[in-house]
XYZ file of C-alpha atoms in Angstrom:
766
model
C -79.448 -17.783 -63.917
C -78.828 -14.377 -65.454
C -81.456 -13.020 -67.797
C -81.214 -10.448 -70.543
C -80.637 -6.993 -69.203
C -83.181 -4.241 -69.507
C -80.877 -2.443 -71.888
C -80.664 -5.532 -74.084
C -84.422 -5.774 -74.252
C -84.895 -2.102 -75.152
C -82.282 -1.891 -77.922
C -83.826 -0.836 -81.235
C -82.117 -0.383 -84.606
C -83.525 2.484 -86.638
C -82.236 2.056 -90.205
C -78.464 2.399 -90.180
C -78.306 5.304 -87.737
C -75.521 5.098 -85.195
C -77.880 4.957 -82.271
C -76.566 3.883 -78.915
C -78.075 1.237 -76.727
C -79.527 3.065 -73.737
C -78.111 2.252 -70.332
C -80.005 1.597 -67.180
C -80.722 4.683 -65.104
C -77.601 5.611 -63.162
C -75.440 3.095 -65.050
C -72.579 4.164 -67.287
C -72.578 3.044 -70.905
C -70.483 -0.032 -71.553
C -68.311 -0.734 -74.561
C -66.664 -3.667 -76.278
C -63.373 -3.471 -74.371
C -64.961 -2.816 -70.962
C -64.039 -5.767 -68.723
C -65.434 -4.299 -65.521
C -68.408 -5.947 -63.841
C -70.635 -3.416 -65.571
C -69.301 -4.360 -68.990
C -69.395 -8.140 -68.531
C -72.620 -8.583 -66.632
C -70.755 -9.358 -63.449
C -67.603 -11.361 -64.073
C -65.166 -13.106 -66.398
C -64.544 -16.825 -65.920
C -62.545 -19.579 -67.604
C -64.611 -22.096 -69.531
C -62.859 -24.597 -71.763
C -60.270 -22.761 -73.832
C -62.181 -19.507 -73.536
C -62.839 -16.675 -71.137
C -66.571 -15.999 -70.921
C -68.607 -13.199 -69.392
C -71.839 -13.542 -67.444
C -73.807 -13.516 -70.713
C -71.910 -16.540 -72.040
C -69.971 -14.490 -74.594
C -66.375 -15.375 -75.430
C -64.042 -12.602 -74.292
C -60.905 -11.822 -76.296
C -58.613 -10.189 -73.741
C -55.724 -8.074 -74.988
C -53.623 -5.462 -73.280
C -50.196 -4.662 -71.904
C -47.603 -5.488 -69.310
C -47.682 -2.659 -66.800
C -44.833 -2.071 -66.569
C -41.189 -2.806 -67.318
C -40.165 -0.070 -64.906
C -41.626 -2.123 -62.041
C -38.448 -4.222 -62.102
C -36.436 -1.433 -60.501
C -37.154 0.836 -57.536
C -37.971 4.511 -57.847
C -34.723 5.380 -56.067
C -32.519 2.993 -58.048
C -28.998 4.406 -58.365
C -26.750 3.047 -61.117
C -23.605 4.264 -59.417
C -24.167 2.943 -55.898
C -25.815 -0.386 -56.799
C -25.961 -2.836 -54.982
C -25.595 -0.665 -51.870
C -28.583 0.392 -49.719
C -30.678 -2.520 -50.928
C -32.839 -2.566 -47.805
C -33.917 1.051 -48.279
C -35.343 0.925 -51.789
C -38.927 1.896 -52.559
C -41.229 0.903 -55.398
C -44.027 3.310 -54.446
C -44.910 5.021 -57.716
C -44.166 2.048 -59.959
C -45.493 2.010 -62.647
C -46.536 5.656 -62.204
C -47.701 7.997 -59.434
C -51.354 7.761 -58.464
C -52.052 11.316 -59.598
C -50.968 10.354 -63.129
C -53.096 7.200 -63.245
C -56.066 8.743 -65.121
C -53.753 9.763 -67.978
C -52.445 6.246 -68.489
C -55.642 4.313 -67.838
C -57.648 6.532 -70.204
C -54.914 6.070 -72.812
C -55.019 2.272 -72.560
C -58.810 2.374 -72.783
C -58.671 4.492 -75.954
C -56.266 1.976 -77.480
C -58.469 -1.008 -76.556
C -55.694 -2.461 -74.377
C -57.729 -2.992 -71.222
C -56.392 -6.350 -70.007
C -53.318 -5.772 -67.848
C -50.546 -8.016 -66.647
C -49.732 -5.960 -63.556
C -46.132 -6.459 -62.505
C -44.855 -6.576 -58.949
C -41.663 -8.061 -57.531
C -40.772 -9.880 -54.343
C -38.217 -7.167 -53.669
C -40.855 -4.437 -53.894
C -42.839 -6.045 -51.084
C -40.152 -7.464 -48.784
C -36.891 -5.620 -49.454
C -36.056 -4.724 -45.856
C -35.787 -8.289 -44.568
C -37.700 -11.551 -44.090
C -41.218 -10.865 -42.865
C -40.866 -7.081 -43.132
C -43.435 -5.966 -45.692
C -43.646 -2.571 -47.361
C -47.181 -1.599 -46.395
C -46.852 1.780 -48.102
C -46.207 0.029 -51.409
C -49.061 -2.441 -50.868
C -51.398 0.452 -50.106
C -50.266 2.214 -53.292
C -50.910 -0.896 -55.397
C -54.363 -1.338 -53.894
C -55.319 2.265 -54.607
C -54.062 2.020 -58.178
C -55.845 -1.244 -58.993
C -59.025 0.156 -57.439
C -59.113 2.747 -60.231
C -59.048 0.197 -63.047
C -62.792 -0.594 -63.338
C -63.579 3.096 -63.899
C -61.745 2.744 -67.214
C -62.930 -0.776 -68.060
C -59.604 -2.338 -67.106
C -58.963 -5.624 -65.331
C -55.664 -7.257 -64.393
C -53.878 -10.314 -63.204
C -51.118 -9.595 -60.720
C -47.855 -11.164 -61.867
C -44.803 -11.634 -59.689
C -41.939 -10.745 -61.981
C -38.452 -12.165 -61.927
C -35.599 -12.523 -64.371
C -32.367 -14.323 -63.458
C -33.674 -14.522 -59.851
C -32.940 -10.961 -58.688
C -31.584 -7.522 -59.531
C -28.565 -8.561 -57.476
C -27.835 -11.423 -59.874
C -28.389 -9.286 -62.977
C -32.158 -9.457 -63.421
C -35.133 -8.591 -61.240
C -37.317 -10.181 -58.603
C -36.099 -11.483 -55.255
C -34.739 -9.237 -52.491
C -31.033 -9.075 -51.708
C -31.376 -10.900 -48.382
C -32.273 -14.130 -50.196
C -28.748 -14.233 -51.637
C -27.200 -13.378 -48.298
C -29.138 -16.247 -46.716
C -27.381 -18.672 -49.076
C -24.015 -17.091 -48.332
C -23.297 -14.892 -51.353
C -21.334 -11.660 -51.075
C -23.382 -9.059 -52.968
C -20.236 -7.038 -53.685
C -18.211 -10.052 -54.803
C -20.273 -11.491 -57.654
C -19.006 -9.643 -60.715
C -15.271 -10.388 -60.659
C -15.641 -14.198 -60.468
C -18.357 -14.172 -63.141
C -21.064 -15.283 -60.724
C -23.386 -12.602 -62.133
C -23.388 -9.954 -64.860
C -24.418 -6.679 -63.222
C -23.475 -3.996 -65.747
C -27.048 -3.959 -66.988
C -28.170 -2.876 -63.502
C -25.692 -0.012 -63.639
C -26.968 1.558 -66.832
C -25.146 -0.796 -69.217
C -26.328 -3.183 -71.874
C -26.532 -0.676 -74.729
C -23.153 -1.228 -76.404
C -22.531 -3.943 -78.968
C -20.319 -6.002 -76.652
C -22.944 -5.871 -73.863
C -26.075 -6.330 -75.974
C -28.099 -9.377 -74.974
C -25.759 -10.632 -72.255
C -28.206 -10.595 -69.352
C -30.083 -13.881 -70.160
C -26.765 -15.732 -69.836
C -27.070 -15.037 -66.119
C -29.503 -17.927 -65.693
C -26.635 -20.434 -65.841
C -24.121 -18.328 -63.908
C -23.273 -19.334 -60.340
C -25.450 -16.939 -58.347
C -28.788 -17.259 -60.170
C -28.419 -21.001 -60.865
C -27.580 -21.674 -57.212
C -30.493 -19.581 -55.955
C -33.015 -21.342 -58.214
C -31.631 -24.735 -57.227
C -31.869 -23.937 -53.520
C -35.388 -22.542 -53.900
C -36.800 -25.520 -55.786
C -34.699 -28.376 -54.446
C -32.538 -27.250 -51.569
C -33.718 -30.198 -49.481
C -32.426 -32.568 -52.169
C -29.209 -30.882 -53.272
C -28.197 -28.582 -50.397
C -29.440 -30.283 -47.197
C -26.443 -29.077 -45.178
C -27.379 -25.425 -45.645
C -29.573 -24.386 -42.736
C -31.040 -20.968 -41.896
C -32.251 -19.677 -38.559
C -35.639 -17.984 -38.796
C -36.788 -14.909 -36.888
C -38.457 -17.117 -34.263
C -35.253 -19.094 -33.691
C -36.066 -22.246 -35.673
C -33.392 -23.829 -37.839
C -34.781 -24.808 -41.224
C -33.394 -25.896 -44.582
C -32.676 -23.248 -47.168
C -35.511 -24.557 -49.356
C -38.028 -24.292 -46.542
C -36.766 -20.831 -45.635
C -37.011 -19.478 -49.187
C -40.309 -21.145 -50.053
C -41.979 -20.228 -46.767
C -40.869 -16.622 -47.222
C -42.165 -16.643 -50.790
C -45.561 -18.088 -49.832
C -45.925 -15.752 -46.850
C -45.192 -12.808 -49.132
C -47.764 -14.039 -51.643
C -50.380 -14.346 -48.905
C -49.780 -10.695 -48.046
C -50.270 -9.720 -51.700
C -53.444 -11.751 -52.035
C -54.915 -10.290 -48.868
C -54.047 -6.781 -50.022
C -55.667 -6.832 -53.468
C -57.514 -10.134 -53.890
C -60.911 -8.656 -53.086
C -60.724 -5.942 -55.746
C -63.046 -6.044 -58.749
C -60.160 -5.457 -61.144
C -58.097 -8.455 -60.013
C -59.054 -11.526 -62.028
C -56.219 -13.611 -60.658
C -52.522 -14.041 -59.983
C -49.411 -15.338 -61.718
C -47.019 -17.231 -59.476
C -43.737 -16.317 -61.142
C -42.419 -14.897 -64.388
C -40.222 -17.176 -66.521
C -39.203 -19.773 -63.923
C -35.886 -21.564 -64.314
C -34.673 -24.922 -63.048
C -31.186 -23.746 -62.022
C -28.825 -26.723 -61.946
C -31.621 -29.283 -61.614
C -31.379 -31.930 -64.394
C -27.937 -30.622 -65.388
C -26.569 -33.301 -67.696
C -22.904 -32.389 -67.388
C -20.724 -30.152 -65.251
C -18.725 -29.384 -68.395
C -21.352 -28.555 -71.028
C -24.462 -26.519 -71.767
C -27.974 -27.260 -72.933
C -28.208 -25.523 -76.296
C -32.014 -25.745 -76.283
C -32.491 -23.639 -73.157
C -29.233 -21.832 -72.346
C -27.867 -18.810 -74.167
C -24.081 -18.581 -74.485
C -22.754 -15.135 -75.300
C -19.645 -13.448 -73.997
C -17.795 -15.223 -71.213
C -20.049 -18.044 -70.045
C -18.447 -20.521 -67.630
C -19.684 -24.083 -67.364
C -21.130 -25.133 -64.025
C -17.796 -26.578 -62.905
C -15.915 -23.467 -64.023
C -18.456 -21.352 -62.115
C -17.813 -23.313 -58.929
C -14.062 -22.791 -59.182
C -14.374 -19.108 -60.045
C -16.779 -18.492 -57.162
C -14.360 -20.173 -54.787
C -11.694 -17.661 -55.807
C -9.701 -19.700 -58.336
C -8.683 -17.952 -61.591
C -10.069 -20.080 -64.419
C -9.942 -20.104 -68.216
C -13.436 -19.540 -69.602
C -14.706 -19.755 -73.171
C -15.892 -16.645 -75.000
C -18.876 -17.005 -77.332
C -19.776 -14.697 -80.222
C -22.772 -14.409 -82.542
C -22.786 -16.637 -85.600
C -25.037 -18.179 -88.260
C -26.864 -20.524 -88.621
C -26.175 -21.485 -85.003
C -26.777 -18.481 -82.720
C -23.267 -18.459 -81.235
C -19.928 -20.216 -81.467
C -16.899 -20.554 -79.222
C -14.194 -18.212 -80.510
C -11.653 -17.805 -77.715
C -10.754 -18.414 -74.083
C -9.552 -16.113 -71.346
C -8.611 -16.497 -67.699
C -10.980 -14.478 -65.532
C -11.022 -13.683 -61.811
C -7.276 -13.174 -61.793
C -7.658 -11.292 -58.504
C -9.001 -14.416 -56.765
C -12.235 -12.757 -55.613
C -14.658 -15.088 -53.813
C -18.400 -14.973 -54.399
C -19.035 -16.353 -50.895
C -19.074 -14.369 -47.630
C -16.604 -15.458 -44.987
C -19.213 -14.644 -42.333
C -21.998 -16.423 -44.224
C -23.584 -19.801 -43.540
C -20.998 -21.605 -45.719
C -18.142 -19.715 -43.973
C -16.748 -18.569 -47.309
C -16.780 -22.004 -48.901
C -18.564 -22.844 -52.149
C -21.933 -24.407 -51.312
C -21.389 -27.140 -53.889
C -17.901 -27.922 -52.636
C -19.429 -28.200 -49.182
C -21.782 -30.868 -50.572
C -18.994 -32.851 -52.245
C -19.945 -31.999 -55.819
C -16.393 -30.935 -56.570
C -13.146 -30.344 -54.727
C -9.785 -28.693 -55.042
C -6.746 -30.947 -55.479
C -4.044 -29.196 -53.457
C -1.226 -31.269 -54.952
C -2.199 -30.635 -58.555
C -3.550 -27.158 -57.768
C -6.687 -27.757 -59.812
C -10.343 -28.438 -59.367
C -11.839 -31.905 -59.676
C -15.441 -32.914 -60.343
C -16.407 -35.538 -57.779
C -20.073 -36.160 -58.659
C -20.713 -35.589 -62.366
C -24.406 -36.562 -62.184
C -25.130 -34.808 -58.891
C -27.931 -32.575 -60.222
C -29.328 -35.179 -62.584
C -30.416 -37.670 -59.926
C -31.441 -37.595 -56.309
C -28.064 -37.809 -54.513
C -29.562 -40.027 -51.825
C -31.801 -42.451 -53.723
C -30.276 -42.234 -57.189
C -33.709 -41.630 -58.726
C -33.787 -39.545 -61.913
C -35.342 -36.150 -61.267
C -37.614 -34.002 -63.382
C -37.953 -30.335 -62.502
C -41.556 -30.106 -63.675
C -43.014 -33.171 -61.985
C -40.873 -33.208 -58.847
C -40.722 -29.499 -58.044
C -42.703 -27.091 -60.264
C -46.119 -28.774 -60.338
C -46.314 -29.521 -56.585
C -45.247 -25.991 -55.704
C -47.743 -24.360 -58.088
C -50.546 -26.301 -56.420
C -49.283 -25.385 -52.972
C -49.070 -21.715 -53.954
C -52.560 -21.707 -55.505
C -54.053 -23.201 -52.348
C -52.312 -20.579 -50.234
C -53.506 -17.678 -52.386
C -57.064 -18.952 -52.570
C -57.187 -19.522 -48.832
C -57.261 -15.735 -48.397
C -59.152 -14.788 -51.581
C -61.637 -17.056 -53.362
C -61.750 -20.294 -55.333
C -62.785 -18.519 -58.530
C -59.535 -16.574 -58.829
C -57.658 -17.491 -61.995
C -54.097 -18.721 -61.605
C -51.682 -17.987 -64.445
C -48.674 -20.210 -65.025
C -46.024 -20.727 -67.678
C -43.221 -23.157 -68.500
C -39.504 -22.455 -68.686
C -38.938 -19.894 -71.474
C -38.796 -21.318 -75.012
C -40.134 -24.696 -73.901
C -43.508 -26.045 -75.028
C -46.108 -27.003 -72.440
C -45.025 -30.371 -71.009
C -47.269 -33.362 -71.656
C -46.740 -34.336 -68.014
C -48.936 -31.452 -66.800
C -51.876 -33.754 -66.216
C -55.100 -32.654 -64.458
C -54.156 -34.021 -61.037
C -50.985 -31.915 -61.165
C -52.776 -28.676 -61.980
C -54.684 -26.240 -59.813
C -58.257 -25.502 -60.786
C -59.037 -22.407 -62.869
C -55.582 -22.473 -64.405
C -54.634 -20.269 -67.358
C -51.627 -21.204 -69.465
C -49.618 -18.004 -70.008
C -46.444 -18.704 -72.006
C -44.315 -16.027 -73.656
C -43.286 -15.541 -77.255
C -40.610 -13.379 -78.817
C -38.958 -13.678 -82.190
C -35.648 -14.969 -80.887
C -33.730 -14.102 -84.028
C -34.758 -10.444 -83.812
C -34.029 -10.298 -80.101
C -30.646 -11.885 -80.541
C -29.556 -9.852 -83.562
C -31.468 -6.673 -82.603
C -32.451 -6.467 -86.263
C -35.543 -6.994 -88.391
C -35.927 -6.842 -92.152
C -37.342 -8.817 -95.047
C -35.470 -11.980 -94.053
C -36.823 -13.770 -90.956
C -35.896 -17.085 -89.366
C -37.928 -19.603 -87.396
C -35.487 -20.224 -84.539
C -38.133 -22.238 -82.713
C -38.205 -24.679 -85.611
C -34.444 -24.784 -86.123
C -33.873 -25.645 -82.468
C -36.231 -28.596 -82.874
C -34.663 -30.025 -86.017
C -36.558 -28.203 -88.765
C -34.908 -28.398 -92.195
C -33.133 -25.005 -92.482
C -34.647 -23.967 -95.823
C -38.132 -24.417 -94.341
C -37.194 -22.098 -91.483
C -36.360 -19.130 -93.728
C -39.025 -16.606 -94.745
C -39.069 -13.509 -96.920
C -41.081 -10.295 -96.761
C -43.979 -9.109 -94.658
C -46.155 -12.013 -95.703
C -43.327 -14.345 -94.744
C -42.902 -12.685 -91.349
C -46.621 -13.018 -90.660
C -46.576 -16.693 -91.648
C -43.363 -17.369 -89.701
C -44.626 -15.782 -86.496
C -48.067 -17.369 -86.908
C -46.570 -20.839 -87.125
C -44.437 -20.331 -84.024
C -47.279 -18.934 -81.938
C -49.697 -21.588 -83.147
C -47.185 -24.255 -82.118
C -47.049 -22.838 -78.585
C -50.824 -22.517 -78.275
C -51.628 -25.929 -79.705
C -48.976 -27.578 -77.542
C -50.858 -26.088 -74.610
C -54.172 -27.505 -75.825
C -52.622 -30.929 -76.435
C -51.110 -31.101 -72.950
C -53.763 -29.317 -70.921
C -56.897 -29.984 -72.914
C -59.424 -27.186 -73.127
C -57.605 -24.605 -71.006
C -57.391 -20.869 -71.747
C -54.127 -19.663 -73.262
C -52.873 -16.097 -72.958
C -49.525 -15.011 -74.376
C -48.270 -13.248 -71.264
C -45.372 -11.480 -72.966
C -44.737 -10.603 -76.593
C -43.068 -7.539 -77.988
C -40.512 -5.984 -80.289
C -37.299 -4.024 -79.623
C -37.747 -0.384 -80.569
C -33.984 0.071 -80.926
C -33.614 -2.584 -83.625
C -31.473 -2.050 -86.731
C -28.782 -0.162 -84.826
C -31.280 2.401 -83.572
C -31.662 3.996 -87.005
C -35.246 5.038 -86.281
C -34.127 7.303 -83.447
C -32.141 9.310 -85.995
C -34.577 9.228 -88.919
C -37.840 9.133 -86.939
C -39.030 6.503 -89.423
C -40.442 3.492 -87.599
C -41.307 1.423 -90.660
C -39.587 -1.796 -89.585
C -40.901 -1.560 -86.026
C -44.424 -1.064 -87.355
C -44.075 -3.984 -89.767
C -42.758 -6.314 -87.091
C -45.493 -5.348 -84.630
C -48.085 -5.923 -87.341
C -46.632 -9.341 -88.168
C -46.638 -10.343 -84.509
C -50.183 -9.223 -83.715
C -51.469 -10.705 -86.979
C -49.949 -14.005 -85.871
C -51.603 -13.754 -82.467
C -54.957 -12.995 -84.073
C -54.678 -16.073 -86.282
C -54.349 -18.228 -83.161
C -57.391 -16.547 -81.578
C -55.656 -15.983 -78.242
C -55.439 -13.037 -75.913
C -52.146 -11.383 -75.087
C -50.408 -8.699 -73.060
C -47.792 -6.743 -74.975
C -44.365 -6.089 -73.522
C -44.481 -3.304 -72.536
C -46.080 0.039 -71.660
C -43.358 1.936 -69.792
C -43.917 5.634 -69.024
C -40.249 6.026 -68.035
C -38.902 4.902 -71.405
C -36.745 7.333 -73.345
C -34.639 7.182 -76.480
C -31.317 7.186 -74.645
C -31.870 4.751 -71.758
C -34.713 2.767 -73.278
C -36.491 0.891 -70.483
C -33.425 1.412 -68.268
C -32.976 -2.271 -67.522
C -30.191 -4.344 -69.059
C -30.201 -2.202 -72.197
C -33.736 -3.190 -73.211
C -36.003 -0.848 -75.174
C -39.423 -2.386 -75.807
C -41.885 0.343 -74.859
C -43.686 2.051 -77.726
C -44.838 4.782 -75.328
C -42.905 7.362 -73.339
C -44.272 9.933 -70.929
C -41.467 12.266 -71.979
C -43.028 12.564 -75.430
C -46.623 12.830 -74.183
C -48.714 15.930 -73.605
C -48.974 17.272 -70.047
C -52.003 16.260 -68.019
C -53.598 19.689 -68.304
C -53.802 19.266 -72.092
C -55.417 15.821 -72.064
C -59.022 14.905 -72.715
C -59.919 11.507 -71.270
C -62.762 10.629 -73.657
C -62.084 7.650 -75.914
C -62.110 9.685 -79.120
C -59.466 12.164 -77.966
C -56.229 12.074 -80.020
C -54.468 14.005 -77.240
C -53.962 10.645 -75.528
C -51.934 9.344 -78.477
C -49.017 11.707 -78.056
C -45.991 9.923 -76.681
C -46.677 6.710 -78.610
C -45.203 5.211 -81.747
C -46.430 2.641 -84.296
C -50.000 2.936 -83.008
C -51.404 1.924 -86.363
C -50.001 -1.566 -85.784
C -50.865 -1.710 -82.078
C -54.383 -0.240 -82.057
C -56.515 -2.499 -84.234
C -60.059 -3.839 -84.431
C -60.751 -7.087 -82.614
C -63.836 -9.056 -81.543
C -63.935 -8.349 -77.826
C -67.174 -10.084 -76.797
C -68.549 -12.720 -79.134
C -72.020 -14.202 -78.795
C -70.676 -17.526 -80.018
C -67.392 -19.329 -80.656
C -64.779 -17.332 -82.633
C -63.546 -19.322 -85.637
C -61.442 -16.864 -87.606
C -60.384 -13.234 -87.490
C -58.273 -11.502 -90.105
C -57.317 -7.811 -90.198
C -55.346 -6.011 -92.867
C -53.686 -2.902 -91.503
C -53.137 -1.304 -94.904
C -56.802 -1.279 -95.893
C -58.553 -1.186 -92.520
C -60.574 -4.226 -93.601
C -61.314 -7.190 -91.357
C -63.351 -10.362 -91.525
C -64.740 -12.212 -88.535
C -66.336 -15.630 -88.417
C -68.041 -17.212 -85.425
C -70.416 -20.074 -84.665
C -73.362 -20.446 -82.353
C -72.494 -23.144 -79.752
C -74.128 -26.522 -80.049
C -72.887 -27.715 -83.398
C -70.332 -30.496 -83.728
C -66.805 -29.569 -84.733
C -64.884 -31.775 -87.159
C -62.773 -33.126 -84.309
C -64.364 -32.885 -80.912
C -61.039 -33.183 -79.087
C -58.988 -31.194 -81.589
C -56.134 -29.100 -80.256
C -56.230 -26.969 -83.399
C -56.634 -23.213 -83.066
C -58.746 -23.371 -86.237
C -61.266 -25.899 -84.966
C -62.356 -25.017 -81.426
C -65.000 -27.186 -79.773
C -68.485 -25.839 -80.370
C -70.337 -27.897 -77.778
C -70.297 -27.834 -73.964
C -70.403 -24.048 -73.940
C -72.318 -22.120 -71.291
C -75.738 -20.910 -72.458
C -75.733 -17.701 -74.478
C -77.994 -15.114 -72.867
C -77.591 -12.445 -75.528
C -77.162 -12.233 -79.283
C -75.048 -9.114 -78.961
C -71.477 -9.386 -80.308
C -69.240 -6.397 -79.566
C -66.216 -5.569 -81.707
C -63.652 -2.944 -80.784
C -63.187 -0.648 -83.794
C -60.778 2.166 -82.911
C -61.778 5.748 -83.516
C -58.372 6.277 -85.160
C -59.570 4.013 -87.973
C -63.256 4.921 -88.129
C -63.201 8.692 -87.609
C -64.213 10.556 -90.739
C -64.955 7.310 -92.565
C -68.054 5.250 -93.216
C -68.075 1.824 -91.606
C -69.478 -0.754 -94.026
C -70.595 -4.130 -92.637
C -71.167 -6.888 -95.202
C -72.370 -10.446 -94.768
C -75.277 -9.831 -92.412
C -78.221 -12.181 -92.788
C -81.894 -11.310 -92.858
C -82.911 -9.986 -89.461
C -79.351 -9.219 -88.343
C -78.667 -5.692 -87.108
C -75.575 -3.611 -86.453
C -74.649 -0.213 -85.120
C -71.341 1.562 -84.578
C -70.796 3.894 -81.629
C -67.634 5.872 -82.379
C -67.733 7.587 -78.986
C -67.178 4.195 -77.358
C -65.318 2.582 -80.292
C -67.815 -0.273 -80.381
C -69.407 -2.078 -83.297
C -72.434 -4.067 -82.114
C -73.801 -6.921 -84.227
C -77.031 -8.648 -83.265
C -77.710 -11.913 -85.056
C -81.227 -13.134 -85.752
C -80.562 -16.812 -86.503
C -78.981 -18.266 -83.372
C -79.732 -21.930 -83.919
C -76.958 -24.232 -82.629
C -74.222 -24.690 -85.198
C -75.088 -21.584 -87.208
C -71.974 -19.860 -88.576
C -71.897 -16.092 -89.027
C -69.338 -14.235 -91.109
C -68.991 -10.504 -91.568
C -66.618 -8.376 -93.571
C -66.069 -4.828 -92.351
C -64.477 -2.109 -94.448
C -64.026 1.627 -94.131
C -64.677 4.212 -96.833
C -62.431 5.857 -97.789
C -59.668 3.366 -97.101
C -56.676 4.563 -95.074
C -53.435 5.250 -96.898
C -51.406 2.009 -97.154
C -48.425 1.921 -94.840
C -46.370 -0.794 -96.504
C -46.535 -3.511 -99.135
C -47.335 -7.023 -97.949
C -44.492 -8.486 -99.973
C -43.098 -11.982 -100.279
C -40.320 -13.637 -102.258
C -42.393 -13.983 -105.430
C -43.655 -10.400 -105.446
C -40.102 -9.129 -104.977
C -38.187 -11.566 -107.187
C -40.804 -13.414 -109.225
C -39.989 -11.502 -112.417
C -36.273 -12.164 -112.037
C -36.870 -15.847 -111.304
C -39.133 -16.139 -114.319
C -36.511 -14.444 -116.491
C -33.823 -16.839 -115.281
C -36.107 -19.810 -115.941
C -36.800 -18.546 -119.478
C -33.074 -18.085 -120.132
C -32.252 -21.546 -118.773
C -35.009 -23.146 -120.857
C -33.807 -21.290 -123.939
C -30.264 -22.543 -123.354
C -31.520 -26.091 -122.853
C -33.534 -25.901 -126.056
C -30.509 -24.541 -127.923
C -28.332 -27.347 -126.624
C -30.951 -29.961 -127.485
C -31.419 -28.423 -130.915
C -27.703 -28.358 -131.638
C -27.384 -31.965 -130.440
C -30.223 -33.153 -132.659
C -28.880 -31.300 -135.662
């Protein structure tokens, strides 16, 4: 059992002086957002729905995805892509080692010390199966080794979108596609993949937002299907391994994936900074459970531009010119079919003649469809092929039959070379709630649920204003008028409802399991990029505030997408036209001008909308957090927490507002630490209200830490503090809603209508 530290025992409040708790001899001072072993008493562990430190305090982890530039190699060439794919290098992603102190000190100053550290399969194994880039692995180890010096910790996340860069996204190396038989230079013409975004495109109106459509295109959908269920759906496709064995494509891909993961785990799993690992970003089922060869699933598939159905994709990939529907943006449905056009008029095949299918479509080879030579047209032969097991006829479910078993297998493999206490982060298919079928026997131990959330309407329209829409609700049958919101208050409420739905669905399905929103962010180039011309980032700041306010209401940690040093105003994040980073090294001060202390404003240069991003939050709570509310415009926040041991109103409640208060590890300190940024507190008096008799507080601006020590720590006791700053900061925007904007006009109309009614009634009676 851990006991109170010597520094805890010697802490003395003298009036309201900002005195610092002394550290042990030779030990650096800790701070609220310090997640190193020194700052947590040894470790962070999952307990119920919370992360707890060695003192039993609940840890509220927030930080960034580091980084979007890790999707592409350092030597990526727009013009020559996809050539020279075996010779790429990711050494220096997300930034060179010599620049690491700049970035790590910056994240520490901003209180964003929990990192989703991105790597890709391609970065590790680009040269060929079993050939690992040891230089890159050494670089990653050296970089992660620096994290604890700045209070940072991370979980290492294997990133992928649309399977691979070579199918229009990021992730898997090129040789995985070649193993299935695809021609890397023959995918664009037949519509098997959209690759313009890998060649610097994606910024024009006609290319904006096209890349997610790649999930249902031939190349990515086939790769995902072969990876998850090649033994079921593609048993004829065999691959010869380096040692001469002939194996199925599923075994080849999965064995390669697990071997690669073992190399990662061995390389960095022993580091203090590495809390755990995430198996795969935004997994996709491919063709598995496909209900029709001729239609789409509107709930999970985006249709924009030319999007062939599965059957059309098969014919196009086999070299047959085919008429394909063209989809455009619309309202209230996201898109609608507006035209058709024949594509692949040149008859380009997506399949290599010298590949394992000998130039034939893999799905034609398995009798899913065929070409009628007499009628000169394609014919679907097995409409329900991907819906049921082709051999037994049993209905298939991607989650229960493929995803859950593989997650457990992966977790066992990773922990076999690290330790059982490593956290494993997982997520569902994007935009899907946590499935109820994810029962305990199907889950690995120490699992963290890490779904993503974006405002889909803003992403799709690349616009944000007073009018916001709950697309999550609309897609699930919500009455349209209930899905529309107005103003900043409306945006906060809209986003809060969506995020709460995701979090509570996780609690309902998984029970008391930690939830972290692994990705959430806003496009900096929204509203036609007007801010780049005016240098006014009002709408970006308001949207970021609404999003983080919503996250805070659900009392969950998160990692923002994304901190990208390579971002610039012209190329954005230089991947499929995206521009999410609110920091750019090109706008920052040079290293020689930086001061790494937490109070140094030199670290802020290069960032935008920091007032919305850098905010107070309860980092380490000696109790169970119940409510946190921060108002950006006034700098005021309230925080409410309970001492464990009381009985909540519903012991098994999945509500974010009623967390269980029993079965919590023993509290070994009464010290609650709140991150209060120097940007807010500098030059102002911090006023703490609501303390009870015997409670004490002190604020250490140098370490951006407000410490509150409670005197009454009897089980069930609820503490509530209100913190303000004097003088208040200048308001940034009005927290408006429909009634504040139009209430007077509505009232006037009501008065006029009532007057008319009274006149009519009066004239009738007279």
